[in-house]
Short mmCIF file of C-alpha atoms and ligand atoms in Angstrom, two decimals:
data_model
loop_
_atom_site.label_atom_id
_atom_site.label_comp_id
_atom_site.label_asym_id
_atom_site.label_seq_id
_atom_site.Cartn_x
_atom_site.Cartn_y
_atom_site.Cartn_z
CA UNK E 1 -95.53 -51.64 6.31
CA UNK E 2 -92.41 -53.62 5.41
CA UNK E 3 -89.17 -51.67 5.95
CA UNK E 4 -87.14 -50.86 2.84
CA UNK E 5 -83.90 -52.90 2.82
CA UNK E 6 -81.24 -50.34 2.00
CA UNK E 7 -77.44 -50.38 1.57
CA UNK E 8 -74.97 -47.51 1.67
CA UNK E 9 -72.43 -47.48 -1.14
CA UNK E 10 -69.39 -45.34 -0.30
CA UNK E 11 -68.98 -45.23 3.47
CA UNK E 12 -66.93 -42.02 3.76
CA UNK E 13 -67.51 -38.72 5.52
CA UNK E 14 -71.09 -37.93 4.52
CA UNK E 15 -72.32 -41.52 4.78
CA UNK E 16 -70.96 -41.84 8.31
CA UNK E 17 -71.86 -38.35 9.53
CA UNK E 18 -75.37 -38.06 8.06
CA UNK E 19 -76.74 -41.02 6.10
CA UNK E 20 -76.10 -43.64 8.78
CA UNK E 21 -77.86 -41.81 11.66
CA UNK E 22 -80.74 -40.72 9.39
CA UNK E 23 -81.38 -44.30 8.23
CA UNK E 24 -81.03 -45.74 11.72
CA UNK E 25 -83.60 -43.28 13.10
CA UNK E 26 -86.15 -43.85 10.32
CA UNK E 27 -88.56 -46.81 10.71
CA UNK E 28 -89.09 -46.84 6.94
CA UNK E 29 -85.67 -48.48 6.54
CA UNK E 30 -83.53 -51.44 7.55
CA UNK E 31 -79.81 -50.88 6.83
CA UNK E 32 -78.65 -54.25 5.53
CA UNK E 33 -75.13 -53.66 4.22
CA UNK E 34 -72.28 -51.33 3.37
CA UNK E 35 -70.16 -51.36 0.22
CA UNK E 36 -66.82 -49.54 0.42
CA UNK E 37 -63.29 -50.68 -0.49
CA UNK E 38 -61.78 -49.69 2.87
CA UNK E 39 -64.33 -48.46 5.46
CA UNK E 40 -66.66 -50.85 7.29
CA UNK E 41 -69.47 -50.89 9.85
CA UNK E 42 -69.67 -53.60 12.47
CA UNK E 43 -72.84 -55.67 12.91
CA UNK E 44 -73.90 -55.86 9.25
CA UNK E 45 -72.34 -57.36 6.10
CA UNK E 46 -69.65 -55.22 4.46
CA UNK E 47 -68.61 -55.62 0.82
CA UNK E 48 -65.61 -54.16 -1.00
CA UNK E 49 -67.68 -53.07 -4.02
CA UNK E 50 -71.20 -52.51 -5.30
CA UNK E 51 -70.79 -55.55 -7.57
CA UNK E 52 -70.10 -57.82 -4.57
CA UNK E 53 -73.04 -56.29 -2.70
CA UNK E 54 -75.48 -56.91 -5.57
CA UNK E 55 -74.20 -60.48 -6.10
CA UNK E 56 -74.60 -61.40 -2.44
CA UNK E 57 -77.76 -59.62 -1.28
CA UNK E 58 -80.57 -60.12 -3.79
CA UNK E 59 -83.16 -59.12 -1.14
CA UNK E 60 -81.90 -55.54 -1.19
CA UNK E 61 -84.55 -52.97 -2.21
CA UNK E 62 -82.64 -49.70 -2.39
CA UNK E 63 -79.19 -48.17 -2.58
CA UNK E 64 -77.90 -44.78 -1.50
CA UNK E 65 -74.84 -43.77 -3.55
CA UNK E 66 -72.48 -41.75 -1.34
CA UNK E 67 -69.36 -42.20 -3.46
CA UNK E 68 -67.51 -39.36 -5.24
CA UNK E 69 -69.45 -38.06 -8.27
CA UNK E 70 -67.04 -39.46 -10.86
CA UNK E 71 -68.47 -42.97 -10.37
CA UNK E 72 -72.14 -42.01 -9.92
CA UNK E 73 -73.28 -42.94 -13.44
CA UNK E 74 -71.61 -46.36 -13.54
CA UNK E 75 -72.88 -47.33 -10.10
CA UNK E 76 -76.41 -45.99 -10.65
CA UNK E 77 -76.65 -48.00 -13.88
CA UNK E 78 -75.53 -51.16 -12.09
CA UNK E 79 -77.98 -50.67 -9.24
CA UNK E 80 -80.92 -49.95 -11.55
CA UNK E 81 -80.05 -52.93 -13.77
CA UNK E 82 -80.24 -55.08 -10.63
CA UNK E 83 -83.72 -53.69 -9.92
CA UNK E 84 -82.88 -51.41 -6.98
CA UNK E 85 -84.31 -48.00 -6.15
CA UNK E 86 -81.51 -45.42 -6.11
CA UNK E 87 -80.76 -42.29 -4.10
CA UNK E 88 -77.98 -40.17 -5.58
CA UNK E 89 -75.95 -37.93 -3.26
CA UNK E 90 -75.38 -34.51 -4.76
CA UNK E 91 -74.17 -33.82 -7.38
CA UNK E 92 -76.30 -36.44 -9.19
CA UNK E 93 -73.55 -37.05 -11.75
CA UNK E 94 -70.31 -35.71 -13.13
CA UNK E 95 -72.13 -34.48 -16.28
CA UNK E 96 -75.67 -33.59 -17.29
CA UNK E 97 -75.78 -36.31 -19.96
CA UNK E 98 -75.00 -38.94 -17.34
CA UNK E 99 -77.94 -37.85 -15.22
CA UNK E 100 -80.29 -37.89 -18.22
CA UNK E 101 -79.18 -41.44 -18.93
CA UNK E 102 -79.69 -42.54 -15.32
CA UNK E 103 -83.17 -40.99 -15.41
CA UNK E 104 -84.08 -42.88 -18.59
CA UNK E 105 -82.83 -46.14 -17.13
CA UNK E 106 -84.87 -45.65 -13.93
CA UNK E 107 -88.03 -45.16 -16.00
CA UNK E 108 -87.24 -48.29 -18.02
CA UNK E 109 -86.48 -50.31 -14.87
CA UNK E 110 -89.62 -48.94 -13.15
CA UNK E 111 -87.61 -48.01 -10.10
CA UNK E 112 -87.56 -44.80 -8.05
CA UNK E 113 -84.66 -42.43 -8.61
CA UNK E 114 -84.02 -39.58 -6.18
CA UNK E 115 -81.42 -36.95 -7.09
CA UNK E 116 -81.05 -35.54 -3.60
CA UNK E 117 -80.18 -31.93 -2.75
CA UNK E 118 -79.73 -31.97 1.01
CA UNK E 119 -79.47 -28.18 1.43
CA UNK E 120 -83.03 -27.79 0.13
CA UNK E 121 -84.13 -29.59 3.32
CA UNK E 122 -82.48 -27.03 5.61
CA UNK E 123 -85.10 -25.68 8.02
CA UNK E 124 -85.48 -22.06 6.89
CA UNK E 125 -85.42 -22.70 3.11
CA UNK E 126 -89.21 -23.05 2.76
CA UNK E 127 -89.77 -19.80 4.71
CA UNK E 128 -87.25 -17.96 2.54
CA UNK E 129 -89.09 -19.15 -0.60
CA UNK E 130 -92.39 -17.87 0.84
CA UNK E 131 -90.83 -14.47 1.69
CA UNK E 132 -89.37 -14.09 -1.80
CA UNK E 133 -92.66 -15.11 -3.44
CA UNK E 134 -94.41 -12.26 -1.60
CA UNK E 135 -91.86 -9.46 -2.23
CA UNK E 136 -90.13 -8.00 -5.28
CA UNK E 137 -86.56 -9.26 -5.50
CA UNK E 138 -84.11 -6.51 -6.47
CA UNK E 139 -80.69 -8.06 -5.96
CA UNK E 140 -79.24 -11.32 -4.63
CA UNK E 141 -75.81 -12.05 -3.15
CA UNK E 142 -74.66 -15.57 -2.40
CA UNK E 143 -71.56 -16.14 -0.27
CA UNK E 144 -70.44 -19.75 0.17
CA UNK E 145 -67.01 -19.77 1.76
CA UNK E 146 -65.48 -22.63 3.72
CA UNK E 147 -62.12 -24.12 4.61
CA UNK E 148 -61.52 -27.13 2.37
CA UNK E 149 -58.70 -28.36 4.62
CA UNK E 150 -61.08 -28.59 7.58
CA UNK E 151 -64.20 -29.96 5.85
CA UNK E 152 -62.67 -32.17 3.14
CA UNK E 153 -59.30 -33.44 4.38
CA UNK E 154 -57.63 -35.84 1.96
CA UNK E 155 -60.50 -35.81 -0.58
CA UNK E 156 -58.26 -35.78 -3.66
CA UNK E 157 -61.23 -36.57 -5.94
CA UNK E 158 -62.41 -32.95 -5.48
CA UNK E 159 -59.44 -31.74 -7.53
CA UNK E 160 -59.83 -34.22 -10.40
CA UNK E 161 -62.07 -33.74 -13.46
CA UNK E 162 -65.67 -34.29 -12.35
CA UNK E 163 -64.82 -33.48 -8.72
CA UNK E 164 -65.98 -29.87 -9.18
CA UNK E 165 -63.61 -28.29 -6.62
CA UNK E 166 -65.31 -25.37 -4.84
CA UNK E 167 -68.52 -26.16 -6.73
CA UNK E 168 -68.86 -29.26 -4.54
CA UNK E 169 -70.16 -27.04 -1.69
CA UNK E 170 -71.14 -24.24 -4.10
CA UNK E 171 -73.72 -26.46 -5.77
CA UNK E 172 -75.51 -26.58 -2.42
CA UNK E 173 -75.96 -22.79 -2.58
CA UNK E 174 -77.22 -23.15 -6.15
CA UNK E 175 -79.64 -25.88 -5.06
CA UNK E 176 -81.13 -23.46 -2.51
CA UNK E 177 -81.16 -20.45 -4.86
CA UNK E 178 -82.92 -22.41 -7.60
CA UNK E 179 -85.52 -23.54 -5.05
CA UNK E 180 -86.26 -20.16 -3.43
CA UNK E 181 -85.92 -17.54 -6.17
CA UNK E 182 -89.22 -16.93 -7.92
CA UNK E 183 -87.84 -16.96 -11.49
CA UNK E 184 -85.25 -19.01 -13.39
CA UNK E 185 -81.87 -17.32 -13.69
CA UNK E 186 -78.99 -17.62 -16.13
CA UNK E 187 -75.23 -17.38 -15.98
CA UNK E 188 -73.86 -14.19 -17.56
CA UNK E 189 -70.19 -14.31 -16.52
CA UNK E 190 -67.97 -16.52 -14.41
CA UNK E 191 -64.41 -16.31 -13.17
CA UNK E 192 -62.79 -19.54 -12.01
CA UNK E 193 -59.55 -19.64 -9.98
CA UNK E 194 -57.79 -22.95 -10.56
CA UNK E 195 -54.67 -23.99 -8.61
CA UNK E 196 -51.91 -24.79 -11.06
CA UNK E 197 -51.65 -28.38 -9.75
CA UNK E 198 -55.44 -29.04 -9.87
CA UNK E 199 -58.13 -29.58 -12.50
CA UNK E 200 -60.99 -27.84 -10.67
CA UNK E 201 -61.54 -24.36 -9.15
CA UNK E 202 -60.66 -23.37 -5.61
CA UNK E 203 -62.70 -20.17 -5.92
CA UNK E 204 -65.37 -18.88 -8.28
CA UNK E 205 -67.20 -15.64 -8.86
CA UNK E 206 -70.45 -16.01 -10.80
CA UNK E 207 -72.79 -13.35 -12.17
CA UNK E 208 -76.30 -14.45 -13.00
CA UNK E 209 -79.38 -12.54 -14.09
CA UNK E 210 -83.02 -13.45 -14.52
CA UNK E 211 -85.33 -12.45 -17.37
CA UNK E 212 -86.21 -9.21 -15.52
CA UNK E 213 -82.54 -8.33 -15.16
CA UNK E 214 -82.33 -8.99 -11.41
CA UNK E 215 -78.61 -9.32 -10.61
CA UNK E 216 -77.60 -12.47 -8.73
CA UNK E 217 -73.97 -12.61 -7.65
CA UNK E 218 -72.40 -15.77 -6.19
CA UNK E 219 -68.95 -15.99 -4.61
CA UNK E 220 -67.52 -19.37 -3.67
CA UNK E 221 -64.22 -19.74 -1.81
CA UNK E 222 -62.58 -22.93 -0.53
CA UNK E 223 -59.82 -21.16 1.46
CA UNK E 224 -61.89 -19.38 4.09
CA UNK E 225 -60.41 -19.70 7.55
CA UNK E 226 -62.06 -18.33 10.70
CA UNK E 227 -65.84 -17.97 10.59
CA UNK E 228 -67.37 -19.99 7.77
CA UNK E 229 -69.99 -18.41 5.51
CA UNK E 230 -72.94 -20.13 3.85
CA UNK E 231 -75.30 -17.18 3.35
CA UNK E 232 -77.76 -15.89 0.76
CA UNK E 233 -78.88 -12.25 0.93
CA UNK E 234 -81.74 -10.78 -1.09
CA UNK E 235 -82.63 -7.10 -1.21
CA UNK E 236 -86.39 -7.05 -1.61
CA UNK E 237 -89.30 -4.62 -1.54
CA UNK E 238 -89.85 -5.77 2.08
CA UNK E 239 -86.25 -5.37 3.27
CA UNK E 240 -83.03 -7.35 3.18
CA UNK E 241 -83.62 -11.05 3.63
CA UNK E 242 -80.71 -13.18 4.84
CA UNK E 243 -80.80 -16.95 4.74
CA UNK E 244 -77.75 -17.84 6.84
CA UNK E 245 -75.81 -20.86 8.03
CA UNK E 246 -76.59 -23.01 5.00
CA UNK E 247 -80.33 -22.38 5.17
CA UNK E 248 -80.95 -22.77 8.89
CA UNK E 249 -81.60 -19.11 9.89
CA UNK E 250 -83.86 -16.51 8.29
CA UNK E 251 -83.44 -12.81 9.12
CA UNK E 252 -85.09 -9.69 7.76
CA UNK E 253 -83.10 -6.45 8.06
CA UNK E 254 -80.85 -8.16 10.61
CA UNK E 255 -83.69 -9.41 12.88
CA UNK E 256 -83.72 -13.18 13.29
CA UNK E 257 -87.21 -14.38 12.26
CA UNK E 258 -86.75 -18.14 12.23
CA UNK E 259 -84.19 -20.73 13.21
CA UNK E 260 -85.10 -24.40 12.88
CA UNK E 261 -83.72 -27.73 13.97
CA UNK E 262 -81.18 -29.18 11.50
CA UNK E 263 -82.71 -32.30 9.90
CA UNK E 264 -81.63 -32.26 6.26
CA UNK E 265 -80.85 -35.96 5.94
CA UNK E 266 -83.90 -37.22 7.89
CA UNK E 267 -85.90 -35.08 5.43
CA UNK E 268 -84.11 -36.64 2.44
CA UNK E 269 -84.80 -40.17 3.65
CA UNK E 270 -88.49 -39.40 4.31
CA UNK E 271 -88.73 -38.14 0.73
CA UNK E 272 -86.95 -41.21 -0.69
CA UNK E 273 -89.32 -43.56 1.19
CA UNK E 274 -92.33 -41.58 -0.09
CA UNK E 275 -91.02 -41.85 -3.67
CA UNK E 276 -90.45 -45.60 -3.36
CA UNK E 277 -93.84 -46.25 -1.76
CA UNK E 278 -95.68 -44.23 -4.44
CA UNK E 279 -93.64 -45.44 -7.43
CA UNK E 280 -92.25 -42.02 -8.38
CA UNK E 281 -88.90 -40.31 -9.02
CA UNK E 282 -87.53 -36.83 -8.24
CA UNK E 283 -84.70 -35.62 -10.47
CA UNK E 284 -83.96 -31.90 -10.83
CA UNK E 285 -80.69 -31.09 -12.60
CA UNK E 286 -80.99 -27.28 -12.43
CA UNK E 287 -78.15 -26.76 -9.90
CA UNK E 288 -75.83 -29.02 -11.93
CA UNK E 289 -76.76 -27.11 -15.10
CA UNK E 290 -75.48 -23.88 -13.52
CA UNK E 291 -72.20 -25.59 -12.66
CA UNK E 292 -71.89 -26.90 -16.22
CA UNK E 293 -72.62 -23.39 -17.57
CA UNK E 294 -69.89 -21.97 -15.32
CA UNK E 295 -67.36 -24.45 -16.67
CA UNK E 296 -68.57 -23.77 -20.26
CA UNK E 297 -68.58 -20.01 -20.01
CA UNK E 298 -66.11 -19.13 -17.25
CA UNK E 299 -62.82 -17.32 -17.58
CA UNK E 300 -60.03 -19.31 -15.97
CA UNK E 301 -57.03 -18.00 -14.12
CA UNK E 302 -54.29 -20.11 -12.63
CA UNK E 303 -53.51 -19.52 -8.96
CA UNK E 304 -51.01 -20.89 -6.43
CA UNK E 305 -50.83 -24.69 -6.14
CA UNK E 306 -53.02 -26.31 -3.48
CA UNK E 307 -51.77 -28.64 -0.78
CA UNK E 308 -53.93 -30.32 1.83
CA UNK E 309 -51.33 -29.43 4.46
CA UNK E 310 -51.31 -25.67 3.92
P1 NAP S 401 -65.44 -39.28 0.96
O1 NAP S 401 -65.25 -38.98 2.41
O2 NAP S 401 -64.25 -39.28 0.06
O3 NAP S 401 -66.22 -40.66 0.87
C1 NAP S 401 -66.37 -41.39 -0.33
C2 NAP S 401 -66.27 -42.87 0.02
O4 NAP S 401 -66.55 -43.64 -1.16
C3 NAP S 401 -64.87 -43.25 0.52
O5 NAP S 401 -64.98 -44.06 1.67
C4 NAP S 401 -64.34 -44.05 -0.67
O6 NAP S 401 -63.38 -45.01 -0.30
C5 NAP S 401 -65.60 -44.69 -1.18
N1 NAP S 401 -65.44 -45.26 -2.50
C6 NAP S 401 -64.57 -44.88 -3.49
N2 NAP S 401 -64.75 -45.65 -4.56
C7 NAP S 401 -65.74 -46.53 -4.27
C8 NAP S 401 -66.37 -47.59 -4.98
N3 NAP S 401 -66.05 -47.87 -6.26
N4 NAP S 401 -67.35 -48.30 -4.37
C9 NAP S 401 -67.72 -48.01 -3.09
N5 NAP S 401 -67.15 -47.03 -2.38
C10 NAP S 401 -66.18 -46.28 -2.96
O7 NAP S 401 -66.47 -38.23 0.31
P2 NAP S 401 -67.75 -37.55 1.00
O8 NAP S 401 -67.38 -36.24 1.56
O9 NAP S 401 -68.45 -38.53 1.87
O10 NAP S 401 -68.58 -37.21 -0.31
C11 NAP S 401 -69.25 -38.22 -1.06
C12 NAP S 401 -70.38 -37.55 -1.82
O11 NAP S 401 -71.24 -36.91 -0.86
C13 NAP S 401 -69.90 -36.43 -2.77
O12 NAP S 401 -70.68 -36.43 -3.93
C14 NAP S 401 -70.15 -35.16 -1.97
O13 NAP S 401 -70.43 -34.04 -2.80
C15 NAP S 401 -71.39 -35.54 -1.19
N6 NAP S 401 -71.54 -34.77 0.07
C16 NAP S 401 -70.48 -34.55 0.92
C17 NAP S 401 -70.65 -33.76 2.04
C18 NAP S 401 -69.54 -33.48 3.00
O14 NAP S 401 -69.66 -32.56 3.82
N7 NAP S 401 -68.44 -34.22 3.01
C19 NAP S 401 -71.89 -33.19 2.31
C20 NAP S 401 -72.95 -33.49 1.48
C21 NAP S 401 -72.77 -34.27 0.35
P3 NAP S 401 -61.80 -44.59 -0.39
O15 NAP S 401 -61.64 -43.35 0.42
O16 NAP S 401 -61.12 -45.77 0.15
O17 NAP S 401 -61.56 -44.32 -1.86
#
């Protein structure tokens, strides 16, 4: 089978840390170029923009968009108009309407569109979904707390409209919760803490419920120092299930039941190749909808200004 000629657009932290090694290790792909205004990779052509990439490499089959979300819609439209298959990093857009439009354009262009949610490919997520399908869920607590200064140094786009602030990692928790909980759930209340010099929250407390009234509480914090927390707990008829470390460990009543090898991005690229080879798309906006609901329905409170340097 011919490899898929793919280019990375936006060669920042996630493209370098995860996309590059996943593509290089996957025989489905040949990485043919990078487009980024400042970062480059030796050994292949580098372009300062997506426009220059599309003008110069007509043989390209697919593009992975790893830029900040504010430019996702514009770039996805350009790539689809040029006849390329498109993988969107999460979040798939800055707004829900943008993603609907990208989806419509992919159908019209007859190209595969993959709105990727990398956390859904964490190793224990499937097992957690199976556990929850077999037991009655009574209460859920989500804790997603990390140090923005360590994980996102200098990423000023996070604090601009569309950057989502603490929802940038928080949407990963929502992508897991929407995949593993047996019923849809809905935002009831939200409290958003917004630094007085920023446009987006640095912390959020969200209360959801499902149609049966199961309470689902989510707490996101971008100022956590010391141990970092990416955990989902569910009190169930079979005991307390904990999906810890971003979906890599599953415990029941404190006993570790499963810990798998981390291969989120290899999993994403396998899925993208499968979609391309079978002429399909995969676009689920549910996690983004919960973020939009939080911004629509949340109470805001101003908190101390944020500085990258503490
Ligand atoms: P980042 O480090 O800021 O990287 C973004 C890159 O895109 C930068 O190199 C930036 O260049 C480049 N860029 C900006 N405008 C561009 C344009 N018009 N054309 C091409 N490239 C452009 O951000 P990141 O952390 O990699 O995040 C990118 C996306 O991945 C976000 O949606 C994020 O939610 C998602 N993600 C991030 C992580 C993570 O841990 N960091 C994990 C999973 C998913 P300049 O810096 O020169 O502007």
